[in-house]
Short mmCIF file of C-alpha atoms in Angstrom, two decimals:
data_model
loop_
_atom_site.label_atom_id
_atom_site.label_comp_id
_atom_site.label_asym_id
_atom_site.label_seq_id
_atom_site.Cartn_x
_atom_site.Cartn_y
_atom_site.Cartn_z
CA MET H 247 154.75 94.73 41.34
CA THR H 248 154.99 92.04 43.99
CA SER H 249 153.61 88.63 43.23
CA THR H 250 149.96 88.14 44.14
CA THR H 251 150.69 85.43 46.71
CA SER H 252 152.99 87.70 48.77
CA GLN H 253 150.43 90.51 48.97
CA ARG H 254 148.00 90.78 51.85
CA PRO H 255 144.24 90.77 51.13
CA SER H 256 144.19 94.30 52.57
CA HIS H 257 146.65 95.51 49.91
CA TYR H 258 143.99 97.25 47.77
CA LEU H 259 141.69 98.57 50.54
CA ALA H 260 142.88 102.19 50.27
CA GLU H 261 142.36 102.11 46.50
CA GLU H 262 138.94 100.47 46.93
CA LYS H 263 137.98 103.21 49.39
CA GLN H 264 139.08 105.93 46.96
CA VAL H 265 137.12 104.37 44.06
CA THR H 266 134.04 103.88 46.25
CA SER H 267 134.27 107.55 47.28
CA ARG H 268 134.21 108.44 43.58
CA LEU H 269 131.10 106.27 43.17
CA VAL H 270 129.34 108.06 46.03
CA ALA H 271 130.17 111.46 44.48
CA THR H 272 128.93 110.27 41.07
CA LEU H 273 125.70 108.92 42.56
CA GLN H 274 125.15 112.24 44.32
CA GLN H 275 125.67 114.05 41.01
CA GLU H 276 123.24 111.65 39.33
CA GLN H 277 120.67 112.29 42.06
CA THR H 278 120.98 116.04 41.58
CA LEU H 279 120.38 115.65 37.85
CA LEU H 280 117.48 113.21 38.33
CA SER H 281 115.87 115.66 40.75
CA GLY H 282 115.73 118.25 37.99
CA ASN H 283 118.59 120.36 39.33
CA GLY H 284 121.11 120.71 36.57
CA ASP H 285 121.43 119.90 32.91
CA ALA H 286 119.54 116.67 32.14
CA ASP H 287 121.76 116.22 29.08
CA GLU H 288 124.58 115.36 31.53
CA ILE H 289 122.78 112.22 32.77
CA PRO H 290 124.21 109.86 30.09
CA LYS H 291 127.74 111.08 30.87
CA VAL H 292 127.20 110.47 34.59
CA ILE H 293 125.75 107.01 33.92
CA ASN H 294 128.79 106.14 31.79
CA GLU H 295 131.14 107.35 34.53
CA LYS H 296 129.21 105.28 37.07
CA ALA H 297 129.62 102.17 34.91
CA LEU H 298 133.39 102.74 34.64
CA ILE H 299 133.71 103.18 38.40
CA ILE H 300 131.69 100.02 39.09
CA ALA H 301 133.93 98.06 36.69
CA GLU H 302 136.99 99.34 38.57
CA MET H 303 135.40 98.38 41.89
CA ALA H 304 134.72 94.88 40.57
CA ARG H 305 138.34 94.56 39.40
CA LEU H 306 139.67 95.57 42.81
CA ALA H 307 137.27 93.27 44.68
CA ASP H 308 138.32 90.41 42.40
CA GLN H 309 141.96 91.04 43.28
CA ARG H 310 141.06 91.03 46.99
CA TYR H 311 139.13 87.78 46.54
CA ARG H 312 142.10 86.13 44.82
CA LEU H 313 144.40 87.19 47.67
CA LEU H 314 141.92 85.89 50.23
CA SER H 315 141.69 82.53 48.44
CA ALA H 316 145.48 82.31 48.25
CA ALA H 317 145.59 82.95 52.02
CA GLY H 318 143.07 80.15 52.63
CA PHE H 319 140.01 82.32 53.31
CA HIS H 320 136.62 82.43 51.62
CA ALA H 321 136.53 84.92 48.71
CA SER H 322 133.81 87.15 50.16
CA GLU H 323 133.23 90.05 52.51
CA ASN H 324 132.86 87.56 55.37
CA GLY H 325 136.17 86.00 54.38
CA MET H 326 137.78 89.43 54.44
CA GLN H 327 136.36 90.09 57.90
CA SER H 328 137.75 86.74 59.11
CA TRP H 329 141.16 87.54 57.63
CA LEU H 330 141.13 90.98 59.29
CA ASP H 331 140.13 89.46 62.64
CA GLN H 332 143.09 87.08 62.46
CA HIS H 333 145.78 89.02 60.59
CA GLY H 334 144.68 92.60 59.97
CA ALA H 335 146.46 95.63 61.33
CA ALA H 336 144.44 98.39 63.01
CA ALA H 337 144.84 100.56 59.88
CA ASP H 338 143.48 97.72 57.70
CA LYS H 339 140.46 97.31 59.98
CA GLY H 340 139.83 101.06 59.88
CA LEU H 341 139.99 101.13 56.08
CA TRP H 342 137.65 98.13 55.87
CA ASN H 343 135.10 99.84 58.15
CA GLU H 344 135.32 103.09 56.14
CA LEU H 345 134.94 101.14 52.90
CA PHE H 346 131.89 99.33 54.30
CA GLU H 347 130.28 102.64 55.36
CA LEU H 348 130.92 104.16 51.91
CA ALA H 349 129.40 101.07 50.27
CA GLN H 350 126.29 101.46 52.46
CA THR H 351 126.04 105.12 51.45
CA ALA H 352 126.40 104.19 47.77
CA ARG H 353 123.74 101.48 48.11
CA GLU H 354 121.26 103.96 49.63
CA LEU H 355 122.02 106.64 47.01
CA ASN H 356 121.51 104.06 44.27
CA ARG H 357 118.18 103.01 45.82
CA VAL H 358 116.96 106.61 45.94
CA ASN H 359 118.16 107.23 42.37
CA GLY H 360 116.24 104.16 41.22
CA THR H 361 113.13 105.57 42.88
CA LEU H 362 113.66 108.89 41.10
CA VAL H 363 114.05 107.11 37.75
CA GLY H 364 110.87 105.12 38.39
CA ARG H 365 108.98 108.27 39.29
CA GLN H 366 110.21 110.03 36.12
CA MET H 367 109.19 107.03 34.01
CA ALA H 368 105.68 107.15 35.50
CA ILE H 369 105.44 110.88 34.71
CA ASN H 370 106.57 110.20 31.13
CA GLN H 371 104.04 107.37 30.74
CA ASN H 372 101.23 109.62 31.97
CA ALA H 373 102.32 112.38 29.59
CA LEU H 374 102.27 109.90 26.70
CA LYS H 375 98.77 108.76 27.66
CA ILE H 376 97.58 112.36 27.69
CA LEU H 377 99.18 113.04 24.32
CA GLN H 378 97.55 109.93 22.94
CA GLY H 379 94.13 111.01 24.20
CA ARG H 380 94.12 108.27 26.86
CA SER H 381 93.64 105.77 24.07
CA GLY H 382 95.85 103.22 25.78
CA GLY H 383 98.79 103.61 23.45
CA GLY H 384 97.07 103.81 20.08
CA SER H 385 98.36 105.82 17.18
CA LEU H 386 97.62 109.51 16.77
CA TYR H 387 96.93 108.85 13.07
CA GLY H 388 94.54 106.44 11.42
CA PRO H 389 95.38 104.06 8.57
CA ASP H 390 94.48 106.74 6.02
CA GLY H 391 96.88 109.26 7.61
CA SER H 392 94.20 111.45 9.14
CA ALA H 393 94.28 112.43 12.80
CA SER H 394 92.40 109.95 14.94
CA VAL H 395 92.59 111.24 18.50
CA SER H 396 89.68 110.05 20.54
CA THR H 397 88.77 111.79 23.76
CA THR H 398 86.66 110.63 26.62
CA GLY H 399 86.34 113.89 28.52
CA ARG H 400 84.23 117.02 28.20
CA PRO H 401 84.99 119.61 25.54
CA LEU H 402 87.23 122.46 26.66
CA GLY H 403 85.09 125.14 25.08
CA ILE H 404 81.99 125.74 23.03
CA GLY H 405 82.60 127.31 19.65
#
């Protein structure tokens, strides 16, 4: 491998684009599972895969930031844009734009997935309240071990 100082900050853009594409696909898979389409038991596997991809993205961005710093530019997306404006080839600029668009797609997918998780948590909380007789989180059993479900509604039937 060439020394870090002789590499261009655009050196890893194609790899970053490929990894970001994997993230988008994983987020789409997660969204499908969170929407109730598919095997919910797969969600932990998808979350683990997402974490691995994000770690890889961070590693690649860190390498880009080091190359930018070595070239005298700010280690940020703005620094990369400045470097591209001054030194980037047309292919580098194209990759950077594609990477940016993929990152925007991933950000939106992640936002929607967060909404789906929040909605599912609210459903689960309501189900727990119903199971607990709307007691605000109390136990279903009293201190003596007997059932202690209190209800506040009308009886379901007359016996």
